[in-house]
Coordinates of C-alpha atoms in Angstrom, one line a residue:
X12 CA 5.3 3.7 8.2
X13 CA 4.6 6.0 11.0
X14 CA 5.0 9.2 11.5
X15 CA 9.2 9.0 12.5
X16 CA 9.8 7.0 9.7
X17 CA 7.9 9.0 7.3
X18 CA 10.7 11.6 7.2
X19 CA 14.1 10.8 5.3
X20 CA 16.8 13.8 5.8
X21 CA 18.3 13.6 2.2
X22 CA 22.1 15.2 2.1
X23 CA 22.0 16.0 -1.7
X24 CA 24.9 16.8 -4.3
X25 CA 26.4 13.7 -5.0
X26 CA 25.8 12.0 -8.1
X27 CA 24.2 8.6 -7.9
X28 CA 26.5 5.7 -9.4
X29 CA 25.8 1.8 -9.2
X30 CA 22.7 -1.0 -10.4
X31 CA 19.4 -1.4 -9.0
X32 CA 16.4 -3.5 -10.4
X33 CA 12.8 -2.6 -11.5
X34 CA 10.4 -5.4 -11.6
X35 CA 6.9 -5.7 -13.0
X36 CA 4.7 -2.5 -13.5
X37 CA 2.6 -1.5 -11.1
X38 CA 0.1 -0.1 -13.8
X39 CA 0.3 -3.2 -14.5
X40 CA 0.3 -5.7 -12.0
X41 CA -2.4 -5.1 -9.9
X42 CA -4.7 -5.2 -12.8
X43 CA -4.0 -8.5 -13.8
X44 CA -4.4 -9.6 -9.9
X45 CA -7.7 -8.5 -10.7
X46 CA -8.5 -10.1 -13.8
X47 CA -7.8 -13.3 -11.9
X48 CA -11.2 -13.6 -10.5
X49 CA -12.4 -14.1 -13.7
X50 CA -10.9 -17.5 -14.4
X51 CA -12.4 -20.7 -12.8
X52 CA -8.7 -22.0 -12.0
X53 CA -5.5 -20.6 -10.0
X54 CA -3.4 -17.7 -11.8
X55 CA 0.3 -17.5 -11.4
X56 CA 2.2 -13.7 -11.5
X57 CA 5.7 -13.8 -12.1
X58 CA 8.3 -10.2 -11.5
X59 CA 5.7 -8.5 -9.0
X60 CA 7.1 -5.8 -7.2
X61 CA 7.3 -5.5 -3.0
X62 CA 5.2 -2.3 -3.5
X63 CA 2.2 -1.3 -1.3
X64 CA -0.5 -1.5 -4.6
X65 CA 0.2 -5.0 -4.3
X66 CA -0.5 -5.1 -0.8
X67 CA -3.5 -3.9 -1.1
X68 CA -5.2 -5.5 -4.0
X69 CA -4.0 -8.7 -2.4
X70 CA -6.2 -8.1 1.1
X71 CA -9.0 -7.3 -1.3
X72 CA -8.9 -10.3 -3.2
X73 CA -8.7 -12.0 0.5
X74 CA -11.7 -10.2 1.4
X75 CA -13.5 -11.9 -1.9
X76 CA -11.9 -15.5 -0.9
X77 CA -9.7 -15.3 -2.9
X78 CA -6.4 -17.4 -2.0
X79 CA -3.6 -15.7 -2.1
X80 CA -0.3 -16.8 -1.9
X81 CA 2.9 -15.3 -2.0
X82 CA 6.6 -15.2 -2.7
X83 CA 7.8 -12.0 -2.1
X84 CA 11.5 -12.5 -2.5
X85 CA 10.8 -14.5 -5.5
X86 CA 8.6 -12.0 -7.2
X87 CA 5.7 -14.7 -7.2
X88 CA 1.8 -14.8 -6.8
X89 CA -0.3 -17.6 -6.8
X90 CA -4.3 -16.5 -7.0
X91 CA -7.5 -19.0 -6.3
X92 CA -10.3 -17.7 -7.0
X93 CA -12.2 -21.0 -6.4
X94 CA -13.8 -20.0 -3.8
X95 CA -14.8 -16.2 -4.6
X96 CA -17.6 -14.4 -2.2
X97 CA -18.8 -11.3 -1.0
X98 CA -16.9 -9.3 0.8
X99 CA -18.2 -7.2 3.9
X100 CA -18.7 -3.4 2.4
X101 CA -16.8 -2.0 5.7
X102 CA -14.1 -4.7 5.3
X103 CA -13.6 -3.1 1.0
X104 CA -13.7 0.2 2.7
X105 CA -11.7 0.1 5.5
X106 CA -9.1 -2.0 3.6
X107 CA -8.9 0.0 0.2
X108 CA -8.3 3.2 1.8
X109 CA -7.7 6.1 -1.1
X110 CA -7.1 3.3 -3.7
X111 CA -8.7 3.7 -6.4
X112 CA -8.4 -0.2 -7.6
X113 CA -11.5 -1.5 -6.2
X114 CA -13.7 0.1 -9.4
X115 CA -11.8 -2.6 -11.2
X116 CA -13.2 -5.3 -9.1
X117 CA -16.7 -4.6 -10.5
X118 CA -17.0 -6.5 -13.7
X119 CA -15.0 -9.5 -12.8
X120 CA -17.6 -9.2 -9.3
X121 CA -20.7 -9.2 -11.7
X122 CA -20.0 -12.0 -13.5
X123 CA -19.0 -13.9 -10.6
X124 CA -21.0 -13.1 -8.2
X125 CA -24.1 -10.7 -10.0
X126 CA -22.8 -8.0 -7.3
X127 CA -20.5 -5.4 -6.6
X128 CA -19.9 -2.5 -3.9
X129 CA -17.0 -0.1 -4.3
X130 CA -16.4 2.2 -1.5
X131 CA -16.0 6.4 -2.4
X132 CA -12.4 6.3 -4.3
X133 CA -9.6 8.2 -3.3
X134 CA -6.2 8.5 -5.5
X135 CA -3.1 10.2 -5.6
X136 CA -4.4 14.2 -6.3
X137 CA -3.3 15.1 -9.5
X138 CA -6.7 15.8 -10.7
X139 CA -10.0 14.6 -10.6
X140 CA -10.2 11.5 -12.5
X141 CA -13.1 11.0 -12.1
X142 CA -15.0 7.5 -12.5
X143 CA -17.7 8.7 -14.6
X144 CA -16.3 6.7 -17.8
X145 CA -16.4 3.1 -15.5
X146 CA -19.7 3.4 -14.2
X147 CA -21.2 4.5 -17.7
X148 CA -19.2 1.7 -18.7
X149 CA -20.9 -0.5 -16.8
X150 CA -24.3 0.8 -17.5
X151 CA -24.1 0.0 -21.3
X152 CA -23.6 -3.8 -20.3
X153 CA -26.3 -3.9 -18.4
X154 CA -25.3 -3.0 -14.9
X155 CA -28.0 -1.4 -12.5
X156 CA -26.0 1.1 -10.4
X157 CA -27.2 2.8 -7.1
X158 CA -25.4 5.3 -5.5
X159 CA -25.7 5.0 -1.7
X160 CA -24.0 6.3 1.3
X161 CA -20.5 5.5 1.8
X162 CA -20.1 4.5 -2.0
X163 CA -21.6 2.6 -5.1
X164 CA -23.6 -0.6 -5.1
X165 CA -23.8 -2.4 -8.8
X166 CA -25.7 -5.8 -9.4
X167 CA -26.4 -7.3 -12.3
X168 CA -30.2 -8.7 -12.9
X169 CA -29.3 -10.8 -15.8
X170 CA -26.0 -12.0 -18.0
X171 CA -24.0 -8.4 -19.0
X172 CA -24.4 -7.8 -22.9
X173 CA -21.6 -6.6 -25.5
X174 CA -21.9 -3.0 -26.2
X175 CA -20.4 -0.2 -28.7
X176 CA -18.5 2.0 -26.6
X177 CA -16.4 5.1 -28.3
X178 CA -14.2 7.0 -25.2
X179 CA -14.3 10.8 -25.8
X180 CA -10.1 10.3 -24.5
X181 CA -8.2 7.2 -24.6
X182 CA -8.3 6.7 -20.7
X183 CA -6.8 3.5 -19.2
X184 CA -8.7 3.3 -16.4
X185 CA -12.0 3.0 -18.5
X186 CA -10.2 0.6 -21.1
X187 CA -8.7 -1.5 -18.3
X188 CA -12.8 -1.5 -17.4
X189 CA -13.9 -2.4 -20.4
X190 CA -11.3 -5.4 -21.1
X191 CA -12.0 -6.9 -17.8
X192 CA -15.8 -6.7 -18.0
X193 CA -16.2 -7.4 -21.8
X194 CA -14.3 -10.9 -22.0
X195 CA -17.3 -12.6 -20.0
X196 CA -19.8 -10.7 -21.1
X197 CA -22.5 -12.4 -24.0
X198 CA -21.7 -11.2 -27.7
X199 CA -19.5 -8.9 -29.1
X200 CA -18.0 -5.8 -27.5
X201 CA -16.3 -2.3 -29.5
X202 CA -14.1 0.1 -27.8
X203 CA -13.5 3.1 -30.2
X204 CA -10.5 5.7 -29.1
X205 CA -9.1 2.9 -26.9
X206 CA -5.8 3.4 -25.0
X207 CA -2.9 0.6 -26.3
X208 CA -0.5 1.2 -23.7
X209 CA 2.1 -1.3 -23.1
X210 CA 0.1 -2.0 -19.5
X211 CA -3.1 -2.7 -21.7
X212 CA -1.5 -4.8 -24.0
X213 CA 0.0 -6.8 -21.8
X214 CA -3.4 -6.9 -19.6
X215 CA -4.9 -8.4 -23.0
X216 CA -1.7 -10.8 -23.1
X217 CA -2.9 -12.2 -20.0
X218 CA -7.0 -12.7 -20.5
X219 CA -6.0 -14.0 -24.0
X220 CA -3.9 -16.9 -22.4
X221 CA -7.2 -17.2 -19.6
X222 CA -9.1 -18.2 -22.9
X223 CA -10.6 -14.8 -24.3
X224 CA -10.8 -13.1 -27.8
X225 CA -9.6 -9.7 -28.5
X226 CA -8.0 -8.2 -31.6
X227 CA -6.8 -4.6 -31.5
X228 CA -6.7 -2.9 -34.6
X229 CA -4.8 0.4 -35.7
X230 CA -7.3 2.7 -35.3
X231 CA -7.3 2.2 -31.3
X232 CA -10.4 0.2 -32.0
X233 CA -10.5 -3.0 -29.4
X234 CA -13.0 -6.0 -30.0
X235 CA -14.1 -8.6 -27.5
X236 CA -15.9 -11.5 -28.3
X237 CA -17.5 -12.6 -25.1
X238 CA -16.7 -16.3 -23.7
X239 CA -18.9 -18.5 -21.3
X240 CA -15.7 -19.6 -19.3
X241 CA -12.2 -18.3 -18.5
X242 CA -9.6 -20.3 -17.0
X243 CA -6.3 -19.3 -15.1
X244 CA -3.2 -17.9 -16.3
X245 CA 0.8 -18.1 -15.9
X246 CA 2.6 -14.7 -16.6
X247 CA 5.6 -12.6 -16.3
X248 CA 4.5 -9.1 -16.1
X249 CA 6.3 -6.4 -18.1
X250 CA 8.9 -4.3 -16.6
X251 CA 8.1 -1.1 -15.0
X252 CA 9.0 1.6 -18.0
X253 CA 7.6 4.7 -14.9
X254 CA 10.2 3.5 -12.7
X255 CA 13.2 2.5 -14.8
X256 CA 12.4 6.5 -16.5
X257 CA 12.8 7.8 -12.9
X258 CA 15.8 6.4 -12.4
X259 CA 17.3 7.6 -15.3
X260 CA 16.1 11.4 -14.8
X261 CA 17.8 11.0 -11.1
X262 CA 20.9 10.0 -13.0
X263 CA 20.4 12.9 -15.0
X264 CA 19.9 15.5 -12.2
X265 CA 22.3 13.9 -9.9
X266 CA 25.3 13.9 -12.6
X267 CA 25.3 9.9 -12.2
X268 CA 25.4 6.7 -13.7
X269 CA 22.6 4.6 -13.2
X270 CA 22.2 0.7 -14.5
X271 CA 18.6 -0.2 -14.1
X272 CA 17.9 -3.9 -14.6
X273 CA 15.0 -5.2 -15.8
X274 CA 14.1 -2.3 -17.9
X275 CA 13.7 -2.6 -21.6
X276 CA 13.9 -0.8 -24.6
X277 CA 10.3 -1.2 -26.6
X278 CA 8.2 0.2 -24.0
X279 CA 11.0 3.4 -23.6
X280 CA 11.4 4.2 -27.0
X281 CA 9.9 8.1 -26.5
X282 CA 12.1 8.2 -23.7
X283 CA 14.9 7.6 -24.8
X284 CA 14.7 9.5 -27.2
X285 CA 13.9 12.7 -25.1
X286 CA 16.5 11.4 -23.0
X287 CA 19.1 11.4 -25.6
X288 CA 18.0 15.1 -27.1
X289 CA 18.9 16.7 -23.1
X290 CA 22.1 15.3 -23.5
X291 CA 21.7 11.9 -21.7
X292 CA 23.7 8.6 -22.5
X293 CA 22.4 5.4 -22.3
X294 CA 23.4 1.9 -23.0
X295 CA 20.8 -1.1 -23.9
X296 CA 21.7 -4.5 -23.2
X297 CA 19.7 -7.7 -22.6
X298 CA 19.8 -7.3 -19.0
X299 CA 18.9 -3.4 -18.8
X300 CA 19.2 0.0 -19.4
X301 CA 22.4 2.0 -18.8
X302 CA 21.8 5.9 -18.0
X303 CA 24.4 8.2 -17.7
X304 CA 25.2 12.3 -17.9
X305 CA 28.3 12.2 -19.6
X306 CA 29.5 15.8 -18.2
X307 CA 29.2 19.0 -20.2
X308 CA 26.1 21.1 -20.9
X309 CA 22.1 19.7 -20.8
X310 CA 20.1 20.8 -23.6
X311 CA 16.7 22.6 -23.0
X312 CA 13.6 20.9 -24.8
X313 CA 10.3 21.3 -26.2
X314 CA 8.2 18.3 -24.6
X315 CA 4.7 17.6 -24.8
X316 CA 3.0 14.4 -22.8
X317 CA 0.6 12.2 -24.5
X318 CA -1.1 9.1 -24.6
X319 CA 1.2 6.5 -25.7
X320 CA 3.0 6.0 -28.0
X321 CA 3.5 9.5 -27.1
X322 CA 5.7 10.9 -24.0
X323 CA 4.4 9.6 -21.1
X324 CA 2.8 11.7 -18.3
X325 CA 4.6 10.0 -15.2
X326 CA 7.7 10.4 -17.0
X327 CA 7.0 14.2 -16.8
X328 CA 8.0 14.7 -13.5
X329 CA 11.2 13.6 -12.7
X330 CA 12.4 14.7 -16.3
X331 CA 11.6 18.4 -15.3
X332 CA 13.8 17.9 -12.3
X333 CA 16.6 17.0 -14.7
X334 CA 15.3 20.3 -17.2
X335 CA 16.3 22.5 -14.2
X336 CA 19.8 21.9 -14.9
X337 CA 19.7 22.2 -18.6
X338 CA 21.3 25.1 -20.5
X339 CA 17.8 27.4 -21.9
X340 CA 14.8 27.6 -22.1
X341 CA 12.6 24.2 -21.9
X342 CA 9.0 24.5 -22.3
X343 CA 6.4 21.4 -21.2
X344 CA 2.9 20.8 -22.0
X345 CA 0.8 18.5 -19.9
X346 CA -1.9 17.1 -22.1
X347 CA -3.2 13.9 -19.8
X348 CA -3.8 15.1 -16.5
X349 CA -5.1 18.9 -15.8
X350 CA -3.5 19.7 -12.5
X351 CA 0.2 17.6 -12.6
X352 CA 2.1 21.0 -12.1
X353 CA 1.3 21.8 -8.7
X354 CA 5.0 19.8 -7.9
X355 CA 6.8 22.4 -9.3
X356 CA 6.0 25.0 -6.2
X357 CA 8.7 22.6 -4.1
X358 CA 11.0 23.2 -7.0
X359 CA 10.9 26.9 -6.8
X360 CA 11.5 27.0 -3.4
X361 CA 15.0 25.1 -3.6
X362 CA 15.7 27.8 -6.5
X363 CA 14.3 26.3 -10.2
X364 CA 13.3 28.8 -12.1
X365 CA 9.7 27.7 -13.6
X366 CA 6.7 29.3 -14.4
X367 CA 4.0 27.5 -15.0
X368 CA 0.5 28.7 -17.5
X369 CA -2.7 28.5 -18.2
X370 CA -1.9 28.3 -22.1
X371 CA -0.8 25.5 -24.4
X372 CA 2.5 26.0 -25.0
X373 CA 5.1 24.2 -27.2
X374 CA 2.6 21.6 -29.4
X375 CA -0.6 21.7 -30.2
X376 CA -4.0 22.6 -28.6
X377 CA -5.5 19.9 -26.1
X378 CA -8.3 19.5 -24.3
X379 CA -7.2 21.9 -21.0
X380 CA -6.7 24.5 -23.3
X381 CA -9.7 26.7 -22.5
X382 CA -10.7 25.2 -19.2
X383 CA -8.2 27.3 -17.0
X384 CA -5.9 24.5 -16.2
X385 CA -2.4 25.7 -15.3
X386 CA -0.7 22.9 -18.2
X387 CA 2.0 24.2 -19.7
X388 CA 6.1 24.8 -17.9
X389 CA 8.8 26.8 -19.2
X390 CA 12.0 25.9 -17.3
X391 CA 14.8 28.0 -17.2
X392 CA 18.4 26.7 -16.4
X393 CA 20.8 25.7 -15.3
X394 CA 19.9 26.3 -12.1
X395 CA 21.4 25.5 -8.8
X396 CA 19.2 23.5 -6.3
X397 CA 19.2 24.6 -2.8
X398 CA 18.3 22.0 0.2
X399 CA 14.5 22.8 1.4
X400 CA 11.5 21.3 4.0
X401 CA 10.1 19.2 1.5
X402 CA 6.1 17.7 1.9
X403 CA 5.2 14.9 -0.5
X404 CA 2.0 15.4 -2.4
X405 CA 1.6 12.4 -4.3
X406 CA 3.5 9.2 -5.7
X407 CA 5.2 10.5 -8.6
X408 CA 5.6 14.5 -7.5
X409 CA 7.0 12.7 -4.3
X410 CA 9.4 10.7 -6.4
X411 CA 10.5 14.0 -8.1
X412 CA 11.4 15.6 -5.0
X413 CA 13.3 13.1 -3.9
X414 CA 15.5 13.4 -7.0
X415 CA 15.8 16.9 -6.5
X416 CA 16.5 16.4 -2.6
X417 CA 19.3 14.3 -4.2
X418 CA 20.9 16.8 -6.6
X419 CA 20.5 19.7 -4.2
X420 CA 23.1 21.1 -2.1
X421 CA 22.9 20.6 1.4
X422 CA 20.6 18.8 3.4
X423 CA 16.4 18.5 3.0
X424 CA 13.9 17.1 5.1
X425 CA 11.4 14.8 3.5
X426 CA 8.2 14.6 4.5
X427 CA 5.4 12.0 3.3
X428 CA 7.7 9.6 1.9
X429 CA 5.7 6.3 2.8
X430 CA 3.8 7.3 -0.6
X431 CA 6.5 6.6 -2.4
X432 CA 6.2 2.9 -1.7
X433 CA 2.9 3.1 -3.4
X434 CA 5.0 2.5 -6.7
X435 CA 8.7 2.3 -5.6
X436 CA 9.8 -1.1 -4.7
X437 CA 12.3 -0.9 -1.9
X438 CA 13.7 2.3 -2.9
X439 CA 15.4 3.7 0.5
X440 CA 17.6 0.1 0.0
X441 CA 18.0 1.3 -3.9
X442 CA 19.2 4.7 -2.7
X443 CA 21.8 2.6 -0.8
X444 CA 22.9 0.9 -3.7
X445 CA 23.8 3.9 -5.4
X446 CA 25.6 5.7 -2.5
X447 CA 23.0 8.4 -1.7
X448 CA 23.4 9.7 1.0
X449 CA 20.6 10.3 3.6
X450 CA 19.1 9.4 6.9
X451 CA 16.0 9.3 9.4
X452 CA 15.6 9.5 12.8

């Protein structure tokens, strides 16, 4: 997008009423792109999303030799990785841009091709993630890593070896790193404290049909035995549980009714159930997810995020939007990223009434408790939302203010929306769909 169509002049205060559809995760998605250069025949992804993740994993596959071919309109990805190489380190560089996906090339790159380079990582700034975990991860197989200018250079001298890894917090990322460089690697690999979202186990779904063995057992605890040879896969990815929980919080906020097909119920359960507690209707059937306000009075909540099965950080956001109009007091504490409060500052300007603190309030202690993270929320409302200059700062805080744009009186200007398509499939046409009403230049 360029600058012009960057900005969207949302004229908020009408509820949003109609059906859209989510597709396949893009937590998901572009992960199992990735694990396709592990197998020795073509992949096929099934419900992938028009989203720009997608775009960009598939240019660095291309870069790799990787074939690549597409159905967009079909939701369909064929992958060859016959012919895998490597790729120019200004080409990975200049292609990634601030995504953060190429770390994940790394082991599936070793065991292909002994050799890796990711360029210095970028991401939406919500913290500092850092890569620490992956590149430790990578050590314990086996990895040499050299830090250089302009990013990291990993090779591997011989056949990576199975390790015992224990994770001092359930991260993805470093689990997604794990999975993806474990399957190949010789003998028998532990990850202790693991993370089992539905986006992992689905990620497992698909290297188990490419030929590898992993069990996960209760205690987060995920084995690999190693394999000599993977082979391609056929999958329909999982439906996008961040998206489909957005859409309902906008239905919230908005006073709408929202069917969102192609979401499903066992990745939502936590949700819903928050959902249902502010006051929220909803309606499952085997095509989607119905999400209504049914008039009266939103309750105020106690919520805190957590690593699944607990509530969800990136449903976080858009839900305190919704919060603002809820009768009370409703207290929120961030446990899974340290800084994912700074969205809140927009809020307040169109007239919420938050306050945000350095303690942890409403659950138990976590990790950001004495590290001086602003964590916690308390929400007061209901509050009516006033139209503002809106600047998005990052996917789902830019997704947030939209919703708010959209239940606010009067018309905002929204800057910075071309991140939104990071995760957002199409989402000025699903806007359309359900009467919003809004314009650019």
């Amino acid at each position: 997008m360029d600058a012009m169509t960057d900005l969207l002049y949302v004229h908020g205060g009408t509820p949003l009423q109609g059906e859209i559809t989510v597709r396949g995760a893009k937590n998901f998605v572009s992960k199992a792109m990735v694990a396709s250069l592990l197998g020795e025949t073509p992949s096929e992804l099934r419900n992938v999303p028009q989203i720009r993740d997608v775009g960009v994993v598939t240019g660095l596959l291309e870069l790799h030799g990787v074939r690549v071919d597409a159905d967009a309109e079909a939701g369909t990805l064929r992958l060859d990785p016959t012919d895998v190489e490597s790729a120019h380190v200004a080409d990975i560089d200049a292609h990634a841009g601030s995504s953060r996906i190429p770390i994940l090339f790394c082991g599936p790159l070793l065991h292909r091709l002994g050799e890796a380079f990711i360029p210095d990582l970028g991401g939406c700034r919500i913290g500092d993630r850092p890569i620490n975990y992956h590149l430790d991860i990578l050590r314990q197989f086996g990895a040499v890593v050299d830090k250089r200018a302009g990013g990291i250079h990993i090779r591997a001298p011989r056949r990576l070896q199975g390790t015992k890894i224990a994770l001092p917090y359930p991260s993805v990322g470093a689990t997604e790193q794990l999975l993806l460089t474990a399957v190949r690697a010789e003998g028998i690999t532990e990850l202790a404290n693991a993370a089992i979202e539905p986006e992992i186990m689905d990620l497992i779904n698909v290297l188990q049909k490419m030929g590898a063995i992993i069990s996960v057992d209760t205690d987060r605890v995920i084995r690999i035995e190693g394999v000599d040879r993977l082979v391609g896969y056929q999958h329909t990815a999982l439906a996008d549980r961040i998206e489909a929980a957005s859409w309902a919080s906008a239905a919230l906020a908005t006073g709408g009714d929202i069917v969102v097909r192609g979401a499903t119920q066992p990745e939502m359960t936590t949700f819903l159930n928050t959902f249902r507690k502010v006051g929220g209707e909803f309606a499952i059937d085997d095509e989607g997810i119905r999400f209504s306000h049914p008039g009266g009075e939103l309750r105020s909540i106690v919520l805190e995020t957590d690593v699944h099965p607990g509530f969800m950080t990136d449903w976080q956001q858009p839900l305190v939007v919704a919060l603002t109009q809820a009768t009370g007091l409703s207290i929120v504490h961030e446990t899974v990223y340290e800084n994912r409060f700074g969205f809140t500052d927009a809020l307040r300007g169109m007239g919420a009434t938050i306050q945000v603190y350095k303690e942890c309030l409403g659950g138990r202690p976590c990790r950001f408790g004495q590290r001086n993270f602003s964590h916690s929320a308390v929400i007061s409302g209901p509050t009516p939302l006033a139209a503002a200059d809106i600047e998005v700062p990052d996917l789902r805080g830019g997704f947030s203010h939209l919703i708010a744009a959209l239940a606010a009186k009067g018309t905002s200007q929204v800057r910075g929306i071309s991140l939104i398509d990071r995760g957002y499939e199409r989402f000025t046409e699903k806007l359309v769909a359900l009467g919003a009403e809004f314009d650019r230049d």
